[in-house]
Coordinates of C-alpha atoms and ligand atoms in Angstrom, one line a residue:
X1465 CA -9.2 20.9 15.6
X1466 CA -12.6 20.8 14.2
X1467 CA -15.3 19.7 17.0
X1468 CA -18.8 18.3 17.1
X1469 CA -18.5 18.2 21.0
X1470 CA -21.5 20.1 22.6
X1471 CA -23.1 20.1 18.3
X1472 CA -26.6 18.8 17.1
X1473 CA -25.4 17.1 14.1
X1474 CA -28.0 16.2 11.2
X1475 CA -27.1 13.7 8.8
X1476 CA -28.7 10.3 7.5
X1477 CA -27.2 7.8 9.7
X1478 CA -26.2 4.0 8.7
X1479 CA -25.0 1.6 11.2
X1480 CA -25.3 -2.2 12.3
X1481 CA -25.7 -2.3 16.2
X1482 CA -26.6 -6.2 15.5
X1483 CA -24.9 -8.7 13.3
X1484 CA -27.0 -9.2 9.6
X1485 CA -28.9 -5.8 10.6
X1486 CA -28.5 -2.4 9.4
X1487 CA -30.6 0.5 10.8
X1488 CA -30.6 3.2 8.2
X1489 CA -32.3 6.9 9.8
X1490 CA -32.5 9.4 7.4
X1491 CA -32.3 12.7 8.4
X1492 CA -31.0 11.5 12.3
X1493 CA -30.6 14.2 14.5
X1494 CA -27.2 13.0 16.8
X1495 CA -26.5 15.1 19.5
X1496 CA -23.4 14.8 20.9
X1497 CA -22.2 15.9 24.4
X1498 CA -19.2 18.0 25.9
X1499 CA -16.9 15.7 26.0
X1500 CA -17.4 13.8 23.0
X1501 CA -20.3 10.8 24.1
X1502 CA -23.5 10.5 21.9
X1503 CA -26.5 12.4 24.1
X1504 CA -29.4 11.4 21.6
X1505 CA -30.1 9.9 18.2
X1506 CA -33.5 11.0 17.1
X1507 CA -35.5 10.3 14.1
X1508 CA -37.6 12.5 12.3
X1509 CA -40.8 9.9 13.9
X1510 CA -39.4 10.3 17.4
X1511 CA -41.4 12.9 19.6
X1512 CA -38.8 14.7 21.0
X1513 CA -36.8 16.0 17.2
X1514 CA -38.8 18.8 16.2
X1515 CA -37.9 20.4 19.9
X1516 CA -34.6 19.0 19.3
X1517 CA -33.8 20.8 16.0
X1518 CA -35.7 24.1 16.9
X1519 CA -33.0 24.4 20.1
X1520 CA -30.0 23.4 18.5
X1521 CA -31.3 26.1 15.5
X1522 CA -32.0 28.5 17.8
X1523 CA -28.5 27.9 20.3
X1524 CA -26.7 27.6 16.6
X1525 CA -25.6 24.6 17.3
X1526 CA -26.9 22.6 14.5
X1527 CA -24.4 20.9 11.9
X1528 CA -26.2 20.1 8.8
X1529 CA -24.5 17.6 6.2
X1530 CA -24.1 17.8 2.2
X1531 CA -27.0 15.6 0.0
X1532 CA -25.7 12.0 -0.3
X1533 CA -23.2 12.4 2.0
X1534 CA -24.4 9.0 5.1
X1535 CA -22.7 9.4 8.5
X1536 CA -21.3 5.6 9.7
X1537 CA -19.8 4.7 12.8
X1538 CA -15.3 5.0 12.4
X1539 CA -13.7 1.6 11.6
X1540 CA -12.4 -0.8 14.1
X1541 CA -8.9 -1.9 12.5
X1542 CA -8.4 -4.9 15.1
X1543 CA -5.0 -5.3 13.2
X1544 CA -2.2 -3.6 12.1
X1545 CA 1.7 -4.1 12.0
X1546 CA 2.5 -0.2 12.3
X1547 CA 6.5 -0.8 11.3
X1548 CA 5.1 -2.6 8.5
X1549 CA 3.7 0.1 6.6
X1550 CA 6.7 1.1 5.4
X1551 CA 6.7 -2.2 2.7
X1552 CA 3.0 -2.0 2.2
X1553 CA 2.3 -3.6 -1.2
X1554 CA 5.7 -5.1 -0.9
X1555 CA 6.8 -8.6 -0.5
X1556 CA 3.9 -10.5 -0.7
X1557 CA 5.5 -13.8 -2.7
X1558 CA 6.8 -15.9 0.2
X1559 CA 5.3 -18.2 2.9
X1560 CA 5.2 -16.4 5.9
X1561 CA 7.8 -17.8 7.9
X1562 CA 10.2 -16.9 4.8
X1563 CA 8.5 -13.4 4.8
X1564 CA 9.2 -12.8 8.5
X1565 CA 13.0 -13.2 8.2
X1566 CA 14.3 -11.7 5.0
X1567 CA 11.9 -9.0 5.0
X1568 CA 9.4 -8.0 8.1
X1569 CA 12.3 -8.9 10.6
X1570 CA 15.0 -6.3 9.0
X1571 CA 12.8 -3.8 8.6
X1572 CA 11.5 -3.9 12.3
X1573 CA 14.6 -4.0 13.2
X1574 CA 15.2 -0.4 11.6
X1575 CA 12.9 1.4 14.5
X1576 CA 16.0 1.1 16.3
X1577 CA 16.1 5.0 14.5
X1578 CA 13.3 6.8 16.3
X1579 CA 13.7 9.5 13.6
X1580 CA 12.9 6.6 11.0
X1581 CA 9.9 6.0 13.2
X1582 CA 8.1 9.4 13.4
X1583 CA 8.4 9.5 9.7
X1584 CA 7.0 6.2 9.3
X1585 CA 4.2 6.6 12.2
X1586 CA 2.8 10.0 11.3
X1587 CA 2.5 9.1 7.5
X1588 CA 0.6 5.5 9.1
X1589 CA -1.9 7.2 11.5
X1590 CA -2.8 9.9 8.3
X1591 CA -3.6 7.6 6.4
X1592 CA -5.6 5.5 8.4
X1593 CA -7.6 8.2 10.1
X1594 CA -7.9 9.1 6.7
X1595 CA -9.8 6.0 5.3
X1596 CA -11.8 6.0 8.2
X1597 CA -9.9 4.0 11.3
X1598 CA -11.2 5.4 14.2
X1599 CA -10.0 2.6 16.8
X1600 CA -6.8 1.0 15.6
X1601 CA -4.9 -2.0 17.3
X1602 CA -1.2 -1.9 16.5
X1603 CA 1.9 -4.2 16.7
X1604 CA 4.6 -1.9 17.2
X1605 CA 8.3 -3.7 17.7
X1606 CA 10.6 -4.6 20.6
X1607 CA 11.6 -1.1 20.4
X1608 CA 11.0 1.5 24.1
X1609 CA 12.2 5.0 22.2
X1610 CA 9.8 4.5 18.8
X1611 CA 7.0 2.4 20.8
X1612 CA 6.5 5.6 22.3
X1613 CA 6.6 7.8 19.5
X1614 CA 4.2 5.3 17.9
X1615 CA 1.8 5.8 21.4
X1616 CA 2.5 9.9 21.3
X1617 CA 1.6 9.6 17.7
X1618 CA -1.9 8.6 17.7
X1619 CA -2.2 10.4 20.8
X1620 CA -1.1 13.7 19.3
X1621 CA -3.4 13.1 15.8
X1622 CA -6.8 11.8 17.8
X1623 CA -6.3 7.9 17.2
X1624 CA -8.0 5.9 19.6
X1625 CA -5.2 3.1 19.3
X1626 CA -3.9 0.1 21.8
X1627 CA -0.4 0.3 21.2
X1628 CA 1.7 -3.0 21.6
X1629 CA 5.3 -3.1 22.3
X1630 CA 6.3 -6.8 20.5
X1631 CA 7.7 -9.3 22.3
X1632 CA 10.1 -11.7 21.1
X1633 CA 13.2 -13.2 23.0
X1634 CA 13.6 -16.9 21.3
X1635 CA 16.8 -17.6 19.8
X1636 CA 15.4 -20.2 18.0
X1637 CA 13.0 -18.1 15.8
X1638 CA 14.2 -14.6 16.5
X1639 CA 17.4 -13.2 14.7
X1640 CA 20.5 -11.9 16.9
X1641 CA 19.3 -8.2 15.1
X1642 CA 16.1 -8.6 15.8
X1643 CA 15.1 -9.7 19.3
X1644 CA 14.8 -9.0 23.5
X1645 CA 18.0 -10.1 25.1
X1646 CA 16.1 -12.1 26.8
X1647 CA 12.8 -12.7 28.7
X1648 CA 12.9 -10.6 31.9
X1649 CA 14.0 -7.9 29.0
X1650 CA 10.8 -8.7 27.4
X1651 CA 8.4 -9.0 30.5
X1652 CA 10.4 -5.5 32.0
X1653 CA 10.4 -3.5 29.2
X1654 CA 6.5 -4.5 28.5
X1655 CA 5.6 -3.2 31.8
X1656 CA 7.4 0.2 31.6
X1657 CA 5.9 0.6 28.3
X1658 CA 2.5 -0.1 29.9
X1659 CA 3.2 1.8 32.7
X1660 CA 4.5 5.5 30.0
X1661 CA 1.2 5.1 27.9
X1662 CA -0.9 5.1 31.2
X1663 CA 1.1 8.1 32.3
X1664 CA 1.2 9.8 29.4
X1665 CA 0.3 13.7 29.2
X1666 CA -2.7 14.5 27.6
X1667 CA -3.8 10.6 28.1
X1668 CA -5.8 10.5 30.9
X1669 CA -9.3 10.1 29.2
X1670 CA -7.7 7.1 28.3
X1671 CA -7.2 8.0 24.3
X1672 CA -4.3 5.5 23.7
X1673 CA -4.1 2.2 25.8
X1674 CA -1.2 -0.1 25.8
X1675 CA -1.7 -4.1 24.8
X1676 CA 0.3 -7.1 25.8
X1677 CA 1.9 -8.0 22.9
X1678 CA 3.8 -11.8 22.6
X1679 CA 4.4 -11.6 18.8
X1680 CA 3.3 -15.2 18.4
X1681 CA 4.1 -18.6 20.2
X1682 CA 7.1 -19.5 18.1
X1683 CA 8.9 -15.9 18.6
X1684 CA 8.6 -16.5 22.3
X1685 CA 10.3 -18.9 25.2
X1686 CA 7.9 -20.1 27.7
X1687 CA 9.3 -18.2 30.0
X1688 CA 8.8 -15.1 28.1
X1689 CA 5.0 -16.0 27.7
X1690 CA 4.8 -17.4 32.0
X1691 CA 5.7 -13.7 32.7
X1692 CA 3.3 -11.8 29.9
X1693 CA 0.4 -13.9 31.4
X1694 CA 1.0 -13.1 34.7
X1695 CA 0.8 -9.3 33.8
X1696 CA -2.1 -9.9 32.1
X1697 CA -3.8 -11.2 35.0
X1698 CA -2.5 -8.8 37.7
X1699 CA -3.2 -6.1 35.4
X1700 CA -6.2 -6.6 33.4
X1701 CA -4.7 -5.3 30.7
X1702 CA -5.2 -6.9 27.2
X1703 CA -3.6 -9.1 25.1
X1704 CA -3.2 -9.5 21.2
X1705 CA -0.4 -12.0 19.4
X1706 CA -1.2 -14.3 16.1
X1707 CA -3.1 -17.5 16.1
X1708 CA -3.0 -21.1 13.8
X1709 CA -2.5 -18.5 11.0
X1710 CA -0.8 -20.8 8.5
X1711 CA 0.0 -24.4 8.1
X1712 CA 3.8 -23.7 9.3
X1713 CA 2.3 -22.0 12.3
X1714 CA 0.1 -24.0 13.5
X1715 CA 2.3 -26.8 13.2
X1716 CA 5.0 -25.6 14.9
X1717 CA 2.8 -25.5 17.9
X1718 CA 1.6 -28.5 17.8
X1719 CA 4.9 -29.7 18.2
X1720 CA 5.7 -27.8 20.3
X1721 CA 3.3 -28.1 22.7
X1722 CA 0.7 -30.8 21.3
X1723 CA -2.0 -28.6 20.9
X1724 CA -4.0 -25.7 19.5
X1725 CA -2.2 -22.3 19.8
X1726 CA -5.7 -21.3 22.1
X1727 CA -5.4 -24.3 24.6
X1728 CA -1.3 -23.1 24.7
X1729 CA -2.3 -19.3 25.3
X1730 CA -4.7 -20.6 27.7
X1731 CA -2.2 -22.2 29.8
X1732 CA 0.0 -19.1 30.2
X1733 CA -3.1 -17.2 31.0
X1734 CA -3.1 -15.4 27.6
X1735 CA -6.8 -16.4 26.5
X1736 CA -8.6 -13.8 28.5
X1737 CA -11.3 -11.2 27.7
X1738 CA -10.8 -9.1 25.3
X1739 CA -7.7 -11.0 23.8
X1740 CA -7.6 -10.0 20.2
X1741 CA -6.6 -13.6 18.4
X1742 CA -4.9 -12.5 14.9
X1743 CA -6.4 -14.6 12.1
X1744 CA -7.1 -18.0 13.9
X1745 CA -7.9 -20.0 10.5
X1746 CA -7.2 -23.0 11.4
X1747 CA -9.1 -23.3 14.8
X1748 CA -11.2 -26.6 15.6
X1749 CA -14.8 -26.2 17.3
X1750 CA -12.9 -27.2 20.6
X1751 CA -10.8 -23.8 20.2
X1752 CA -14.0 -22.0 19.2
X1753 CA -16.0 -23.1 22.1
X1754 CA -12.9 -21.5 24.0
X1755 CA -12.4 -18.8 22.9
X1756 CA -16.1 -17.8 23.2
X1757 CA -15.9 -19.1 27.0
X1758 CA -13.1 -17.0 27.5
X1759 CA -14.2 -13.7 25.9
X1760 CA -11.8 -13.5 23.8
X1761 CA -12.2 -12.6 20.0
X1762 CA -10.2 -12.8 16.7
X1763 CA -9.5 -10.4 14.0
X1764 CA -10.1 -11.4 10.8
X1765 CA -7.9 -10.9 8.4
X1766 CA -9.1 -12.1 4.7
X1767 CA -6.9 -9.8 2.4
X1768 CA -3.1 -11.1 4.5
X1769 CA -5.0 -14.6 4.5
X1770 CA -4.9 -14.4 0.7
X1771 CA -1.1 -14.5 0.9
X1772 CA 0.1 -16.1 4.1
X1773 CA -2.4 -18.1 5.7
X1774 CA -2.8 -21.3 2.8
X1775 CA -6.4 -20.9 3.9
X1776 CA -10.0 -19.1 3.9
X1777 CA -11.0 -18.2 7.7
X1778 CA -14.4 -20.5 8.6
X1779 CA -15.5 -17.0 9.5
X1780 CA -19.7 -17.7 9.5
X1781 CA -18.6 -20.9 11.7
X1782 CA -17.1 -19.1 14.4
X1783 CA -20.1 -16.6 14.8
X1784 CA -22.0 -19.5 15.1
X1785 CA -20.4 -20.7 17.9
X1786 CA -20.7 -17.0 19.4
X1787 CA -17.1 -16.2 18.8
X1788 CA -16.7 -12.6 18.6
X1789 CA -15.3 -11.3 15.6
X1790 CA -13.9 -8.3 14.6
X1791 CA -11.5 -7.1 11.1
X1792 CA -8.2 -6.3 10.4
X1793 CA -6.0 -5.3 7.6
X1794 CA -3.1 -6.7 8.8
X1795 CA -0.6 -4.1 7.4
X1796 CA 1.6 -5.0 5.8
X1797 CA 0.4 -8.9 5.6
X1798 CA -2.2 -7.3 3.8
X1799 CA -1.3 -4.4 1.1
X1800 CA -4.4 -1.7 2.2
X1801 CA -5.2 0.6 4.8
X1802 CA -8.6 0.7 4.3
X1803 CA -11.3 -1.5 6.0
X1804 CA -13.6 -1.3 3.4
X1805 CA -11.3 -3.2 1.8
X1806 CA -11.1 -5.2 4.3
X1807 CA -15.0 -5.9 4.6
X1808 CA -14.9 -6.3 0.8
X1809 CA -12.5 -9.3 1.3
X1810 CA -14.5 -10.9 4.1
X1811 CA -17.2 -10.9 1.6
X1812 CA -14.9 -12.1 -0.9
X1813 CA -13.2 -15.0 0.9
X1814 CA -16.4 -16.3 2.6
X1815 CA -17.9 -16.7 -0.9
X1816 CA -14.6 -18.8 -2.1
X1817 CA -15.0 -20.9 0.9
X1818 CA -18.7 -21.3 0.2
X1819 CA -18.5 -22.5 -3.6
X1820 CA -14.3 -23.6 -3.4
X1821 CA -12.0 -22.6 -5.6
X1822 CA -10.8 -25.5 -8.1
X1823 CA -13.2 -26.1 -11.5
X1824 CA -11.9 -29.5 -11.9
X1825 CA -14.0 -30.8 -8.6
X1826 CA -17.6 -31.4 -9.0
X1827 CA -19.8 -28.6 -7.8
X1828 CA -21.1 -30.3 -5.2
X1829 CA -17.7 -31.1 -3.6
X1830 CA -16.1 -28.1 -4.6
X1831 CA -16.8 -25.9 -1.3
X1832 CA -17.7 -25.9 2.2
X1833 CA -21.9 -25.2 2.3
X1834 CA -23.4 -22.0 4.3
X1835 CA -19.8 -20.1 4.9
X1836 CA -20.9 -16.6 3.0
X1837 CA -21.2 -13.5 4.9
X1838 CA -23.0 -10.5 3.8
X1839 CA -22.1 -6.7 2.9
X1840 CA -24.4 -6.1 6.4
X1841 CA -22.3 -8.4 8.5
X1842 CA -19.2 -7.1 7.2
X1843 CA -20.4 -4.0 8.2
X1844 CA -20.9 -4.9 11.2
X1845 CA -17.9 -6.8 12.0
X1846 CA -15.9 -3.7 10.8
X1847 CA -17.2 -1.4 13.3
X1848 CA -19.9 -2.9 16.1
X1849 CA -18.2 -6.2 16.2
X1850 CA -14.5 -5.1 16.3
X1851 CA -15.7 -3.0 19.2
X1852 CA -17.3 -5.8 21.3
X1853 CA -14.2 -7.8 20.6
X1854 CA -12.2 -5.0 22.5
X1855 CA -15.5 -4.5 25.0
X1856 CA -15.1 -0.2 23.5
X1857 CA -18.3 1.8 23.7
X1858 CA -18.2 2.9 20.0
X1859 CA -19.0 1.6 16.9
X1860 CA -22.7 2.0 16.9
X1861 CA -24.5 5.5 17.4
X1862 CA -26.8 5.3 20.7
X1863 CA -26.9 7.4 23.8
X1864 CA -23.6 6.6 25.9
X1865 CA -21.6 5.5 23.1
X1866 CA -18.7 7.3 22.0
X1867 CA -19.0 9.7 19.1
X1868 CA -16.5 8.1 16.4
X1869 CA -17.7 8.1 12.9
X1870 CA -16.9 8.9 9.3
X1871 CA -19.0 10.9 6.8
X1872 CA -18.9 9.1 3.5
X1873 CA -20.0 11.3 1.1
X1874 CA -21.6 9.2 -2.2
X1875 CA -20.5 12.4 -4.6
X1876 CA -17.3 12.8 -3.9
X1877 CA -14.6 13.8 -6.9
X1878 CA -13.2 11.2 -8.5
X1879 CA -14.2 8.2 -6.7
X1880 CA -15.7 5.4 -7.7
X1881 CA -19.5 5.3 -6.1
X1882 CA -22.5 6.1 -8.4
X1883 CA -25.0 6.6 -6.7
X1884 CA -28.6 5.6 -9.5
X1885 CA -30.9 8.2 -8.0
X1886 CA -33.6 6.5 -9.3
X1887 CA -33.0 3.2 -8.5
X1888 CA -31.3 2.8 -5.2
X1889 CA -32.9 2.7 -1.9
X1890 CA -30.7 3.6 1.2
X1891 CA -30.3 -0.2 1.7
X1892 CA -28.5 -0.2 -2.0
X1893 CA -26.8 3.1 -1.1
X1894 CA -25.5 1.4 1.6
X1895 CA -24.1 -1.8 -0.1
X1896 CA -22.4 0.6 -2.6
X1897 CA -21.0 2.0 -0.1
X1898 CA -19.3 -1.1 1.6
X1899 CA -18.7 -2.3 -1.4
X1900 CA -16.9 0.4 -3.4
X1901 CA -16.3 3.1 -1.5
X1902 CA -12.5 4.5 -1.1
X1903 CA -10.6 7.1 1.0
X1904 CA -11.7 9.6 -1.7
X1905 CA -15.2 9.4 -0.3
X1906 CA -14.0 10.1 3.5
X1907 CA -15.4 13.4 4.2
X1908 CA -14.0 13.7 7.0
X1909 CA -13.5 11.3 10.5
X1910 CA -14.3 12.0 14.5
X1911 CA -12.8 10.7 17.2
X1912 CA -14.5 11.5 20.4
X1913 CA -16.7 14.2 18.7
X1914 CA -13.6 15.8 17.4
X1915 CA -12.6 16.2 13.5
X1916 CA -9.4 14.8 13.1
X1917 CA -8.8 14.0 9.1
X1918 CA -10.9 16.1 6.4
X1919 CA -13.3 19.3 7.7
X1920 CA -17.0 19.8 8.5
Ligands
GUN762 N1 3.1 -13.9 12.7 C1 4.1 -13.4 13.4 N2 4.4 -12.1 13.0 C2 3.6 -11.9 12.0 C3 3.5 -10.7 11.2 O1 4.1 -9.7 11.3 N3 2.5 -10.8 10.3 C4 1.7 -11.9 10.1 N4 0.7 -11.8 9.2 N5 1.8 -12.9 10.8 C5 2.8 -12.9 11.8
FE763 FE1 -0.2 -9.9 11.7

């Protein structure tokens, strides 16, 4: 494996440390330490690069990058069904609750086969590294044998991944082929699995971490959801499950328990920092305030909105109200592996939710006022803010901070970014970047300062 450990790397850097702000250094000297942390960032202004760039020179050390080719930090997918990638572009015309039995559920149910899994697993973390997903945050299924091939998998290939062993024991929602016994089964076979990642060889930096992983409220008894709280608090260890995703699914918890889906995590002791909250589109200002208070965050999921959630996240509300947010593409709820896709359909959708979407209403009743985002908060939310929502020291390039980043290069064969040399400032270079940019233009992507898709 490739390795910028112990380099001086020089490249023009582009990242968004703070939500609606990009910092753009061209020329950024990033020099990255033994073991893979980010010792320096200098700019050709800052007193200390010349001396910089002489040593690493002179110690031949330096690693210069291509023309147009911008160094970013590695994407933060806070949301990925990893079974699921095996019908990715696949059954996308049914409600979810529809979807989940005659399609997601017999297909889980098929990493009964571990072989079946480390087919399915390696061709996943490829392809992801490959488009840039540095830090990925997977669903896996209730199964121990290809949980941990999904765990070794990312391990093995350089994914920094939390790796979630799904639980699901209700009878009422879970099918007799699909589901734990019951939930001790659940709650037991979550803590083993928590307790092999930890141990595994190779691990102990951590690389992969495990997640608590109640699928969602209606999959689960109460009992089932009792026991995953109380490891979460014993533990520390974080949580992730799905939240007031659609109209079904929030309604179903309502009845069930007469409120939100964040006031019933809360109770079992599920709302706690750094609990990722899938989707959470229909959440009031009451769940906001919260989920902020808790430190919690959601992933946002705008493509798998599109087709299961009967609704546009109120994505600029929620970072009003200081909820942290982060992206996902919700494989295989949503057909792409790439989060610039993703950050293209956060664009997207909050611009559909700002004007509304039906011609036959007047203009000024057709949308919901001051709910766009920007290509520089997408940005952000796809790598700084996905990292605060898991509280990881990456996704922005400063001493301290771990080096995981993508080289995009703007002249790549047969992709889609043209770059107008005469025209476009780094800002534009930038947007046309977010905004069009494809696996094609992926250079290559570090983890922890090593290369572990494309080449120097
Ligand atoms: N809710 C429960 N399970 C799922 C799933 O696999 N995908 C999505 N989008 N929502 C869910
Ligand atoms: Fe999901």
């Amino acid at each position: 494996m490739q390795s910028l450990c112990g380099k001086t790397l020089l490249a023009t850097l582009m990242h968004a440390p703070v939500r609606g702000d990009v910092e753009i250094i061209e020329d950024a000297l990033t020099v990255v330490g033994g073991d893979g942390t980010i010792a320096a960032v200098l700019g050709p202004d800052d007193d200390a690069y010349a001396e910089a760039r002489r040593t690493a020179e002179a110690g031949g050390t330096l690693v210069t990058t291509a023309r147009h080719t911008y160094l970013v930090p590695g994407f933060v997918d806070l949301h990925i069904h990893a079974p699921q990638f095996a019908q990715l572009g696949k059954a996308l015309d049914v409600p979810l609750e529809v979807w989940l039995q005659t399609h997601t559920f017999p297909l889980e149910a098929r990493y009964q086969d571990a072989a079946f899994a480390t087919r399915v697993y390696a061709a996943l973390v490829d392809a992801l590294l490959a488009n840039g997903t540095t830090t990925a945050v997977y669903f896996a299924t209730i199964h121990g044998e290809a949980n941990r091939v999904l765990a070794k998998t990312c391990l093995e290939k350089g994914q920094r991944a939390l790796v979630g062993k799904v639980a699901m024991d209700n009878p009422a929602e879970c099918p007799d082929f699909y589901r734990d016994p019951d939930a001790q089964a659940a709650i037991d076979e979550t803590l083993a699995f928590i307790e092999d990642v930890q141990a595994m060889p190779g691990n102990a930096e951590p690389l992969v971490h495990p997640v608590i992983t109640p699928r969602f409220i209606p999959s689960c008894t109460d009992r089932c959801l009792e026991g995953l709280g109380e490891i979460a608090g014993k533990t520390g260890i974080s949580v992730q499950t799905h939240c007031s995703e659609s109209d079904w699914q929030h309604g179903y918890v309502r009845d069930r328990f007469g409120k939100n889906d964040t006031f019933a995590l809360d109770d079992f002791g599920l709302l706690r920092h750094r609990t990722v909250l899938a989707h959470s589109n229909y959440i009031s200002d009451e769940d906001m305030a919260l989920i902020s208070e808790r430190g919690a965050g959601v992933a946002h999921c705008p493509l798998s909105n599109v087709y299961f959630s009967d609704a546009v996240f109120p994505l600029r509300r929620a970072l009003e109200k200081s909820v942290r947010v982060g992206l996902g593409t919700d494989i295989s709820g949503g057909p792409s592996a790439s989060m610039l896709e993703s950050c293209r359909w956060a664009v997207s959708a909050s611009r559909q939710l700002e004007n509304g979407v039906d011609p036959t209403k007047e203009a000024g009743a057709r949308g919901t006022p001051d709910s766009r985002i920007d290509f520089r908060e997408a940005f952000h939310l796809a790598t700084a803010g996905g990292a605060d929502v898991l509280d990881l020291p990456v996704g922005r390039f400063a001493p301290g901070y771990l080096f995981d980043a993508v080289l995009i290069d703007a002249e790549a064969q047969a992709a889609p970014v043209f770059i107008a040399e005469d025209l476009d400032t780094l800002d534009d270079i930038l947007q046309k970047l977010v905004m069009t940019a494809t696996r094609a233009n992926i250079a290559w992507t570090a983890v922890n300062g090593r290369v572990v898709s494309g080449a120097l």
